[in-house]
Tab-separated table of C-alpha atoms in Angstrom:
chain	number	residue	atom	x	y	z
P	1	UNK	CA	108.940	68.405	46.499
P	2	UNK	CA	111.573	65.796	47.306
P	3	UNK	CA	111.981	67.188	50.818
P	4	UNK	CA	108.190	67.226	51.276
P	5	UNK	CA	107.793	63.632	50.144
P	6	UNK	CA	110.556	62.505	52.459
P	7	UNK	CA	108.902	64.239	55.419
P	8	UNK	CA	105.548	62.648	54.687
P	9	UNK	CA	106.758	59.083	54.339
P	10	UNK	CA	107.358	58.380	58.053
P	11	UNK	CA	104.022	59.978	58.986
P	12	UNK	CA	102.198	57.976	56.317
P	13	UNK	CA	103.960	54.807	57.394
P	14	UNK	CA	103.129	55.408	61.043
P	15	UNK	CA	99.472	56.120	60.233
P	16	UNK	CA	99.246	52.977	58.123
P	17	UNK	CA	100.878	50.932	60.868
P	18	UNK	CA	98.457	52.220	63.510
P	19	UNK	CA	95.511	51.539	61.209
P	20	UNK	CA	96.738	48.017	60.443
P	21	UNK	CA	97.326	47.234	64.126
P	22	UNK	CA	93.892	48.623	64.989
P	23	UNK	CA	92.232	46.387	62.394
P	24	UNK	CA	94.203	43.341	63.558
P	25	UNK	CA	93.451	44.116	67.198
P	26	UNK	CA	89.775	44.645	66.460
P	27	UNK	CA	89.247	41.397	64.563
P	28	UNK	CA	91.437	39.249	66.796
P	29	UNK	CA	89.765	40.671	69.880
P	30	UNK	CA	86.286	39.992	68.494
P	31	UNK	CA	87.298	36.497	67.426
P	32	UNK	CA	88.692	35.858	70.888
P	33	UNK	CA	85.420	36.977	72.431
P	34	UNK	CA	83.341	34.790	70.130
P	35	UNK	CA	85.505	31.697	70.612
P	36	UNK	CA	85.508	31.935	74.400
P	37	UNK	CA	81.865	32.829	74.930
P	38	UNK	CA	82.777	35.969	76.795
P	39	UNK	CA	80.014	38.366	77.892
P	40	UNK	CA	78.776	41.003	75.415
P	41	UNK	CA	81.335	43.774	75.298
P	42	UNK	CA	81.960	47.329	74.263
P	43	UNK	CA	85.560	47.955	73.228
P	44	UNK	CA	85.417	51.428	71.722
P	45	UNK	CA	87.459	52.243	68.620
P	46	UNK	CA	90.859	53.147	70.051
P	47	UNK	CA	93.295	50.275	70.636
P	48	UNK	CA	94.228	49.842	74.309
P	49	UNK	CA	92.292	52.950	75.452
P	50	UNK	CA	89.000	51.356	74.389
P	51	UNK	CA	86.085	53.370	75.771
P	52	UNK	CA	88.200	55.122	78.424
P	53	UNK	CA	87.175	58.619	77.340
P	54	UNK	CA	83.450	57.812	77.221
P	55	UNK	CA	83.648	55.977	80.526
P	56	UNK	CA	85.639	58.733	82.226
P	57	UNK	CA	83.156	61.529	81.519
P	58	UNK	CA	80.409	60.058	83.722
P	59	UNK	CA	81.221	56.449	84.720
P	60	UNK	CA	78.014	55.676	86.604
P	61	UNK	CA	75.760	56.903	83.818
P	62	UNK	CA	77.860	55.007	81.262
P	63	UNK	CA	77.575	51.763	83.266
P	64	UNK	CA	73.781	51.969	83.281
P	65	UNK	CA	73.654	52.886	79.597
P	66	UNK	CA	75.687	49.815	78.650
P	67	UNK	CA	73.662	47.563	80.958
P	68	UNK	CA	70.541	48.556	79.041
P	69	UNK	CA	72.268	47.933	75.722
P	70	UNK	CA	74.226	44.758	76.500
P	71	UNK	CA	72.321	43.007	79.273
P	72	UNK	CA	72.947	42.070	82.922
P	73	UNK	CA	76.526	40.839	82.344
P	74	UNK	CA	78.822	42.834	80.087
P	75	UNK	CA	82.420	43.918	79.622
P	76	UNK	CA	83.955	47.338	78.988
P	77	UNK	CA	87.441	47.758	77.572
P	78	UNK	CA	89.022	50.651	79.486
P	79	UNK	CA	92.702	51.639	79.228
P	80	UNK	CA	94.038	48.132	78.787
P	81	UNK	CA	91.687	46.564	81.347
P	82	UNK	CA	88.611	44.403	80.814
P	83	UNK	CA	85.960	45.518	83.293
P	84	UNK	CA	83.249	42.858	83.533
P	85	UNK	CA	80.079	43.945	85.330
P	86	UNK	CA	77.594	41.769	87.193
P	87	UNK	CA	74.411	43.806	87.631
P	88	UNK	CA	71.860	41.410	89.120
P	89	UNK	CA	71.767	40.247	92.718
P	90	UNK	CA	71.341	36.604	91.709
P	91	UNK	CA	74.928	36.604	90.412
P	92	UNK	CA	76.589	38.490	93.273
P	93	UNK	CA	77.682	35.313	95.075
P	94	UNK	CA	80.255	34.912	92.281
P	95	UNK	CA	81.650	38.268	93.377
P	96	UNK	CA	81.502	37.987	97.167
P	97	UNK	CA	81.975	34.271	97.869
P	98	UNK	CA	83.910	32.851	94.922
P	99	UNK	CA	87.483	31.653	95.387
P	100	UNK	CA	88.056	32.557	91.730
P	101	UNK	CA	88.296	36.283	92.506
P	102	UNK	CA	90.583	38.292	94.768
P	103	UNK	CA	90.007	41.661	96.467
P	104	UNK	CA	93.620	42.412	97.325
P	105	UNK	CA	94.861	41.903	93.766
P	106	UNK	CA	92.148	44.251	92.528
P	107	UNK	CA	93.097	47.171	94.768
P	108	UNK	CA	96.860	46.788	95.144
P	109	UNK	CA	97.817	48.935	92.138
P	110	UNK	CA	95.468	51.827	93.044
P	111	UNK	CA	96.711	51.706	96.644
P	112	UNK	CA	100.294	51.918	95.422
P	113	UNK	CA	99.396	54.916	93.266
P	114	UNK	CA	97.402	56.903	95.818
P	115	UNK	CA	99.442	56.135	98.944
P	116	UNK	CA	102.866	55.010	97.651
P	117	UNK	CA	102.602	51.643	99.410
P	118	UNK	CA	104.636	48.902	97.769
P	119	UNK	CA	103.069	45.635	96.662
P	120	UNK	CA	105.163	43.701	99.175
P	121	UNK	CA	104.082	45.892	102.087
P	122	UNK	CA	100.415	45.863	101.062
P	123	UNK	CA	100.250	42.087	100.744
P	124	UNK	CA	102.021	41.688	104.052
P	125	UNK	CA	99.906	44.146	106.032
P	126	UNK	CA	96.457	44.485	104.480
P	127	UNK	CA	94.738	41.496	106.093
P	128	UNK	CA	95.953	42.247	109.606
P	129	UNK	CA	94.983	45.939	109.222
P	130	UNK	CA	91.527	44.923	108.032
P	131	UNK	CA	91.080	42.499	110.917
P	132	UNK	CA	92.336	45.043	113.455
P	133	UNK	CA	89.821	47.650	112.249
P	134	UNK	CA	87.058	45.063	112.166
P	135	UNK	CA	87.769	44.215	115.802
P	136	UNK	CA	88.298	47.767	117.083
P	137	UNK	CA	85.170	49.096	115.328
P	138	UNK	CA	82.888	46.099	115.906
P	139	UNK	CA	79.354	46.837	117.102
P	140	UNK	CA	80.179	45.218	120.464
P	141	UNK	CA	83.025	47.709	121.050
P	142	UNK	CA	81.436	50.958	119.886
P	143	UNK	CA	80.770	51.960	123.505
P	144	UNK	CA	84.541	52.500	123.807
P	145	UNK	CA	84.501	55.331	121.238
P	146	UNK	CA	80.917	56.628	121.302
P	147	UNK	CA	81.128	58.982	124.346
P	148	UNK	CA	84.223	60.745	123.011
P	149	UNK	CA	82.790	61.114	119.495
P	150	UNK	CA	79.512	62.413	120.928
P	151	UNK	CA	81.384	65.073	122.889
P	152	UNK	CA	83.445	65.976	119.816
P	153	UNK	CA	80.361	66.416	117.641
P	154	UNK	CA	78.554	68.496	120.275
P	155	UNK	CA	81.480	70.883	120.593
P	156	UNK	CA	82.249	71.138	116.895
P	157	UNK	CA	78.642	71.595	115.769
P	158	UNK	CA	78.365	74.653	117.972
P	159	UNK	CA	81.758	76.052	116.956
P	160	UNK	CA	81.317	75.497	113.195
P	161	UNK	CA	77.630	76.364	112.822
P	162	UNK	CA	77.377	78.936	115.582
P	163	UNK	CA	74.005	79.907	117.136
P	164	UNK	CA	72.522	80.789	113.752
P	165	UNK	CA	73.501	81.447	110.157
P	166	UNK	CA	73.334	80.126	106.628
P	167	UNK	CA	75.647	78.365	104.234
P	168	UNK	CA	76.349	75.310	102.111
P	169	UNK	CA	75.274	72.303	104.159
P	170	UNK	CA	77.932	69.993	102.706
P	171	UNK	CA	80.733	72.400	103.601
P	172	UNK	CA	79.378	72.850	107.132
P	173	UNK	CA	78.955	69.109	107.702
P	174	UNK	CA	82.413	68.445	106.293
P	175	UNK	CA	84.184	70.885	108.625
P	176	UNK	CA	82.256	69.590	111.629
P	177	UNK	CA	82.750	65.882	111.029
P	178	UNK	CA	86.371	66.060	109.878
P	179	UNK	CA	87.565	67.379	113.216
P	180	UNK	CA	85.356	65.121	115.327
P	181	UNK	CA	86.170	61.845	113.543
P	182	UNK	CA	89.898	62.600	113.296
P	183	UNK	CA	90.158	63.339	117.013
P	184	UNK	CA	88.119	60.216	117.791
P	185	UNK	CA	90.148	57.740	115.724
P	186	UNK	CA	93.544	59.424	115.641
P	187	UNK	CA	93.687	61.049	119.069
P	188	UNK	CA	92.879	64.556	120.309
P	189	UNK	CA	94.777	67.122	118.229
P	190	UNK	CA	97.138	64.488	116.816
P	191	UNK	CA	96.521	66.356	113.593
P	192	UNK	CA	96.127	70.155	113.909
P	193	UNK	CA	92.416	70.303	114.714
P	194	UNK	CA	92.330	73.007	117.368
P	195	UNK	CA	94.521	75.484	115.467
P	196	UNK	CA	91.960	77.058	113.123
P	197	UNK	CA	94.492	78.175	110.512
P	198	UNK	CA	96.261	74.822	110.407
P	199	UNK	CA	92.964	72.951	110.416
P	200	UNK	CA	91.749	75.015	107.444
P	201	UNK	CA	94.920	74.088	105.579
P	202	UNK	CA	94.480	70.416	106.464
P	203	UNK	CA	90.867	70.466	105.225
P	204	UNK	CA	91.857	72.188	101.995
P	205	UNK	CA	94.475	69.561	101.138
P	206	UNK	CA	92.296	66.626	102.161
P	207	UNK	CA	89.375	67.887	100.058
P	208	UNK	CA	91.654	68.039	96.994
P	209	UNK	CA	93.034	64.583	97.803
P	210	UNK	CA	89.509	63.189	98.210
P	211	UNK	CA	87.861	64.854	95.202
P	212	UNK	CA	90.652	63.781	92.826
P	213	UNK	CA	91.275	60.402	94.478
P	214	UNK	CA	90.211	58.428	91.427
P	215	UNK	CA	92.538	60.407	89.169
P	216	UNK	CA	95.354	59.756	91.619
P	217	UNK	CA	94.656	56.029	91.380
P	218	UNK	CA	95.129	56.009	87.586
P	219	UNK	CA	97.166	58.976	86.345
P	220	UNK	CA	100.860	59.886	86.664
P	221	UNK	CA	101.517	62.663	89.222
P	222	UNK	CA	102.691	65.074	86.510
P	223	UNK	CA	99.110	65.286	85.189
P	224	UNK	CA	97.507	66.015	88.588
P	225	UNK	CA	99.860	68.439	90.285
P	226	UNK	CA	97.341	69.843	92.787
P	227	UNK	CA	96.457	66.336	93.925
P	228	UNK	CA	100.129	65.347	94.184
P	229	UNK	CA	100.854	68.448	96.269
P	230	UNK	CA	97.958	67.636	98.601
P	231	UNK	CA	99.143	64.040	98.961
P	232	UNK	CA	102.678	65.103	99.869
P	233	UNK	CA	101.352	67.630	102.394
P	234	UNK	CA	99.249	64.956	104.121
P	235	UNK	CA	102.091	62.427	104.090
P	236	UNK	CA	104.452	64.986	105.625
P	237	UNK	CA	101.935	65.568	108.417
P	238	UNK	CA	101.691	61.869	109.121
P	239	UNK	CA	105.457	61.403	109.103
P	240	UNK	CA	105.614	63.912	111.940
P	241	UNK	CA	102.688	62.247	113.704
P	242	UNK	CA	104.265	58.780	113.523
P	243	UNK	CA	107.580	60.064	114.896
P	244	UNK	CA	105.787	61.875	117.732
P	245	UNK	CA	103.656	58.875	118.698
P	246	UNK	CA	106.639	56.547	118.663
P	247	UNK	CA	108.506	58.829	121.047
P	248	UNK	CA	105.583	58.688	123.490
P	249	UNK	CA	105.733	54.917	123.750
P	250	UNK	CA	102.873	52.464	124.164
P	251	UNK	CA	99.951	52.829	126.552
P	252	UNK	CA	96.939	50.732	127.491
P	253	UNK	CA	94.442	53.099	125.860
P	254	UNK	CA	95.643	53.185	122.286
P	255	UNK	CA	93.792	55.029	119.550
P	256	UNK	CA	92.992	53.256	116.302
P	257	UNK	CA	95.871	55.141	114.661
P	258	UNK	CA	98.339	54.017	117.328
P	259	UNK	CA	97.281	50.407	116.885
P	260	UNK	CA	97.612	50.765	113.113
P	261	UNK	CA	101.149	52.096	113.432
P	262	UNK	CA	102.114	49.290	115.806
P	263	UNK	CA	101.166	46.504	113.371
P	264	UNK	CA	102.559	47.907	110.108
P	265	UNK	CA	106.108	48.208	108.789
P	266	UNK	CA	107.675	51.484	109.939
P	267	UNK	CA	108.590	52.918	106.489
P	268	UNK	CA	104.958	52.748	105.354
P	269	UNK	CA	103.234	53.706	108.622
P	270	UNK	CA	102.526	57.307	107.466
P	271	UNK	CA	101.158	55.963	104.189
P	272	UNK	CA	98.723	53.610	105.922
P	273	UNK	CA	97.687	56.487	108.187
P	274	UNK	CA	96.827	58.493	105.068
P	275	UNK	CA	94.647	55.635	103.799
P	276	UNK	CA	92.923	55.425	107.181
P	277	UNK	CA	92.193	59.149	107.017
P	278	UNK	CA	90.602	58.773	103.587
P	279	UNK	CA	88.653	55.651	104.531
P	280	UNK	CA	87.229	57.262	107.667
P	281	UNK	CA	86.067	60.476	105.976
P	282	UNK	CA	85.500	59.961	102.247
P	283	UNK	CA	82.186	58.084	102.452
P	284	UNK	CA	80.673	58.820	105.870
P	285	UNK	CA	80.792	62.613	105.473
P	286	UNK	CA	78.927	62.875	102.130
P	287	UNK	CA	76.506	60.192	103.352
P	288	UNK	CA	75.690	62.358	106.379
P	289	UNK	CA	75.074	65.285	104.058
P	290	UNK	CA	72.738	63.258	101.817
P	291	UNK	CA	70.851	61.958	104.847
P	292	UNK	CA	70.244	65.478	106.164
P	293	UNK	CA	69.232	66.659	102.676
P	294	UNK	CA	66.658	63.920	102.362
P	295	UNK	CA	65.282	64.383	105.884
P	296	UNK	CA	64.846	68.150	105.879
P	297	UNK	CA	63.119	67.991	102.496
P	298	UNK	CA	60.583	65.443	103.763
P	299	UNK	CA	58.367	67.243	106.254
P	300	UNK	CA	56.716	64.115	107.649
P	301	UNK	CA	60.046	62.340	108.071
P	302	UNK	CA	61.628	65.365	109.715
P	303	UNK	CA	58.674	65.852	112.064
P	304	UNK	CA	58.632	62.187	113.057
P	305	UNK	CA	62.379	62.139	113.705
P	306	UNK	CA	62.295	65.317	115.786
P	307	UNK	CA	59.405	64.011	117.895
P	308	UNK	CA	61.291	60.785	118.583
P	309	UNK	CA	64.514	62.581	119.442
P	310	UNK	CA	62.855	65.016	121.839
P	311	UNK	CA	60.997	62.192	123.597
P	312	UNK	CA	64.280	60.984	125.062
P	313	UNK	CA	65.402	61.946	128.556
P	314	UNK	CA	65.924	65.613	129.453
P	315	UNK	CA	69.685	65.119	129.289
P	316	UNK	CA	70.117	64.132	125.635
P	317	UNK	CA	72.817	61.494	125.371
P	318	UNK	CA	73.731	59.231	122.476
P	319	UNK	CA	74.322	55.640	123.552
P	320	UNK	CA	73.183	52.104	122.805
P	321	UNK	CA	69.980	52.580	124.786
P	322	UNK	CA	69.148	55.637	122.669
P	323	UNK	CA	69.681	53.638	119.463
P	324	UNK	CA	67.392	50.848	120.649
P	325	UNK	CA	64.644	53.421	121.102
P	326	UNK	CA	65.222	54.866	117.620
P	327	UNK	CA	64.748	52.132	114.976
P	328	UNK	CA	63.098	54.695	112.707
P	329	UNK	CA	66.264	56.813	112.738
P	330	UNK	CA	68.313	53.827	111.649
P	331	UNK	CA	65.794	53.014	108.911
P	332	UNK	CA	66.105	56.581	107.632
P	333	UNK	CA	69.899	56.368	107.666
P	334	UNK	CA	69.974	53.042	105.834
P	335	UNK	CA	67.540	54.350	103.232
P	336	UNK	CA	69.858	57.324	102.648
P	337	UNK	CA	72.800	54.909	102.349
P	338	UNK	CA	70.789	52.804	99.883
P	339	UNK	CA	70.299	55.804	97.620
P	340	UNK	CA	73.882	57.082	97.924
P	341	UNK	CA	76.297	54.146	98.240
P	342	UNK	CA	79.715	53.817	96.629
P	343	UNK	CA	79.678	53.630	92.845
P	344	UNK	CA	81.540	50.362	92.241
P	345	UNK	CA	83.439	47.669	94.093
P	346	UNK	CA	85.839	45.318	92.393
P	347	UNK	CA	87.708	42.001	92.444
P	348	UNK	CA	90.457	40.578	90.221
P	349	UNK	CA	89.592	37.306	88.443
P	350	UNK	CA	92.364	34.843	89.320
P	351	UNK	CA	90.830	31.762	87.681
P	352	UNK	CA	88.402	31.732	84.762
P	353	UNK	CA	84.874	30.694	85.671
P	354	UNK	CA	81.364	30.638	84.237
P	355	UNK	CA	78.342	32.836	84.987
P	356	UNK	CA	75.103	32.238	83.041
P	357	UNK	CA	76.988	30.361	80.318
P	358	UNK	CA	79.447	33.249	79.916
P	359	UNK	CA	83.142	32.706	80.522
P	360	UNK	CA	84.697	35.331	82.797
P	361	UNK	CA	88.389	35.069	81.893
P	362	UNK	CA	91.359	35.200	84.208
P	363	UNK	CA	92.742	38.726	84.463
P	364	UNK	CA	89.398	40.559	84.183
P	365	UNK	CA	88.389	43.096	86.785
P	366	UNK	CA	85.020	41.865	88.052
P	367	UNK	CA	82.778	44.789	88.984
P	368	UNK	CA	79.574	45.306	90.961
P	369	UNK	CA	77.818	48.666	91.307
P	370	UNK	CA	75.949	49.172	94.605
P	371	UNK	CA	74.668	52.476	93.200
P	372	UNK	CA	72.716	50.724	90.440
P	373	UNK	CA	72.032	47.518	92.358
P	374	UNK	CA	70.162	49.545	94.965
P	375	UNK	CA	67.927	50.845	92.202
P	376	UNK	CA	66.764	47.391	91.126
P	377	UNK	CA	62.927	47.416	91.373
P	378	UNK	CA	62.916	43.651	91.962
P	379	UNK	CA	64.347	44.286	95.430
P	380	UNK	CA	63.413	47.914	96.031
P	381	UNK	CA	59.956	48.850	94.699
P	382	UNK	CA	59.883	52.461	93.509
P	383	UNK	CA	63.676	52.456	93.868
P	384	UNK	CA	64.248	56.190	93.358
P	385	UNK	CA	61.834	57.087	96.158
P	386	UNK	CA	63.141	57.805	99.654
P	387	UNK	CA	61.058	55.414	101.742
P	388	UNK	CA	62.381	54.497	105.222
P	389	UNK	CA	59.343	52.291	105.825
P	390	UNK	CA	60.712	49.683	103.435
P	391	UNK	CA	63.207	48.754	106.204
P	392	UNK	CA	60.379	47.633	108.510
P	393	UNK	CA	60.405	44.300	106.685
P	394	UNK	CA	63.813	43.319	108.067
P	395	UNK	CA	65.167	42.720	111.567
P	396	UNK	CA	67.509	45.644	112.089
P	397	UNK	CA	67.966	44.795	115.757
P	398	UNK	CA	69.743	41.645	114.513
P	399	UNK	CA	71.786	43.726	112.033
P	400	UNK	CA	70.033	42.159	109.048
P	401	UNK	CA	69.760	44.201	105.850
P	402	UNK	CA	67.321	44.015	102.953
P	403	UNK	CA	68.051	41.573	100.131
P	404	UNK	CA	69.985	43.356	97.406
P	405	UNK	CA	71.557	45.870	99.823
P	406	UNK	CA	75.344	45.709	99.370
P	407	UNK	CA	76.484	49.160	100.493
P	408	UNK	CA	79.087	47.663	102.840
P	409	UNK	CA	80.340	44.995	100.463
P	410	UNK	CA	80.506	41.365	101.490
P	411	UNK	CA	82.743	38.353	101.851
P	412	UNK	CA	86.133	38.185	103.576
P	413	UNK	CA	86.904	41.889	103.165
P	414	UNK	CA	83.545	43.413	103.938
P	415	UNK	CA	83.857	47.013	105.148
P	416	UNK	CA	85.453	46.745	108.618
P	417	UNK	CA	84.090	50.132	109.731
P	418	UNK	CA	80.444	49.579	108.776
P	419	UNK	CA	79.093	49.636	112.360
P	420	UNK	CA	81.111	52.719	113.258
P	421	UNK	CA	79.877	54.468	110.111
P	422	UNK	CA	76.221	53.754	110.867
P	423	UNK	CA	76.710	54.898	114.440
P	424	UNK	CA	78.345	58.210	113.518
P	425	UNK	CA	75.700	58.975	110.884
P	426	UNK	CA	72.893	58.380	113.363
P	427	UNK	CA	74.697	60.388	116.022
P	428	UNK	CA	75.406	63.425	113.869
P	429	UNK	CA	71.941	63.549	112.310
P	430	UNK	CA	70.138	63.150	115.649
P	431	UNK	CA	72.341	65.739	117.351
P	432	UNK	CA	71.996	68.259	114.545
P	433	UNK	CA	68.202	67.940	114.278
P	434	UNK	CA	67.937	68.164	118.061
P	435	UNK	CA	70.058	71.330	118.220
P	436	UNK	CA	68.905	73.294	115.168
P	437	UNK	CA	65.794	74.436	113.388
P	438	UNK	CA	66.663	74.265	109.671
P	439	UNK	CA	65.188	75.938	106.585
P	440	UNK	CA	66.111	75.122	102.997
P	441	UNK	CA	67.222	78.040	100.816
P	442	UNK	CA	68.091	76.127	97.637
P	443	UNK	CA	65.271	75.286	95.252
P	444	UNK	CA	66.209	71.619	94.829
P	445	UNK	CA	68.298	68.886	96.381
P	446	UNK	CA	71.544	68.821	94.357
P	447	UNK	CA	72.126	65.937	92.007
P	448	UNK	CA	74.999	63.616	92.912
P	449	UNK	CA	78.110	63.914	90.796
P	450	UNK	CA	78.180	60.881	88.520
P	451	UNK	CA	81.964	61.152	88.165
P	452	UNK	CA	82.761	59.374	91.421
P	453	UNK	CA	82.784	55.595	91.228
P	454	UNK	CA	85.159	54.538	94.018
P	455	UNK	CA	83.439	56.365	96.878
P	456	UNK	CA	80.110	57.974	97.664
P	457	UNK	CA	79.024	60.592	95.140
P	458	UNK	CA	79.458	64.163	96.275
P	459	UNK	CA	76.865	66.883	95.532
P	460	UNK	CA	77.231	68.526	92.123
P	461	UNK	CA	76.357	71.968	93.505
P	462	UNK	CA	75.936	73.775	96.845
P	463	UNK	CA	72.863	73.120	98.975
P	464	UNK	CA	72.086	76.277	100.931
P	465	UNK	CA	70.301	76.236	104.281
P	466	UNK	CA	69.616	78.647	107.096
P	467	UNK	CA	69.576	77.422	110.690
P	468	UNK	CA	69.028	78.617	114.227
P	469	UNK	CA	69.796	77.044	117.572
P	470	UNK	CA	66.644	75.755	119.217
P	471	UNK	CA	65.558	76.897	122.675
P	472	UNK	CA	65.890	73.657	124.617
């Protein structure tokens, strides 16, 4: 009995200590909230972890649930961080234009985790990388990359899909676009695109890296071994690529990757190349899939698009003149983007400020969810309905979007590749619908996975189609 009592004392003491600290934390935290007029909050019951487990199961669904419970501005306590959400468009200027918040400080830690880029290197290089991409991929310069990408997509669509067949549309789109976009931005066969076995291996590792990206941003490598292995494989590829490109010297017709390497510090060049790979594929590819899903399930939309596409010249070419003749295609693409944008975007609060009489304290992560903002009926009547006609009310030829549409972010660090992304989506969709007659085999469009919050949601299940090359 003496031995038993001695063994229980430390456990009892530890339990009591945890309980006492939890009570102190709970009451002090609530008092702090009340005294500072912070937004309504949900802290969960576990000190430090807060509602991390509830949030992690399905973050997007949890965000909407708490918005309904707590109101348009609220805070979640997640793993030591205060995540404060603004959910109404009227308050978004505090997120995009305020000098009180900072984009770089919000993303630096995740970037260090997923790409092993030091804080010093990131702060030194991020702005010039952003500005380089913004310039290279500006709408006025897309003609420099469009012909090559068009040729890449034409070749890869035929090689991946073949003259006819059936399969999971997302997988088919992924394999087609990966090769085309990589060759376009990184250089022909800079990564092993033409070697089918090596390309399959590259795709396999990138898919793991992409699907577990958010875990990689938060968890130690020992808990996500498959993701860590994929990351190291991709980094090793880029180390070889950087060495090879450096040995070739500079030329007047640099790819985006070559320009990236030339403006970053040499030790981290492969790491920035990895981030460029993720940024160029992670959102545009699933968005293309969702667009095709929506179009081929809407007979009138599909018929209208096909009629417009086939009314072009006998020699089908994708260029600026083609786009000017196809405003309906762009409306369809933007409506698909509206329904399937990234889950959240974030800023770090550097100086406390006030929104609607609430104090947003220094240190909070300020969050906006394009996914839910695009479902606000005040700006998008019947928000869950795919309706390209809603875009007729804005001047797309002047690159103006609908009020409340924030798929590409805003402010100083708005998505630098937004014009390239819209172009490639329109190109792939138009080319695919022009080339193939498609039939849906699955009973329903798959639901988006609500687990992804950083990027575009991927389908939760396969979407099977059959297809056959048209006689043109």
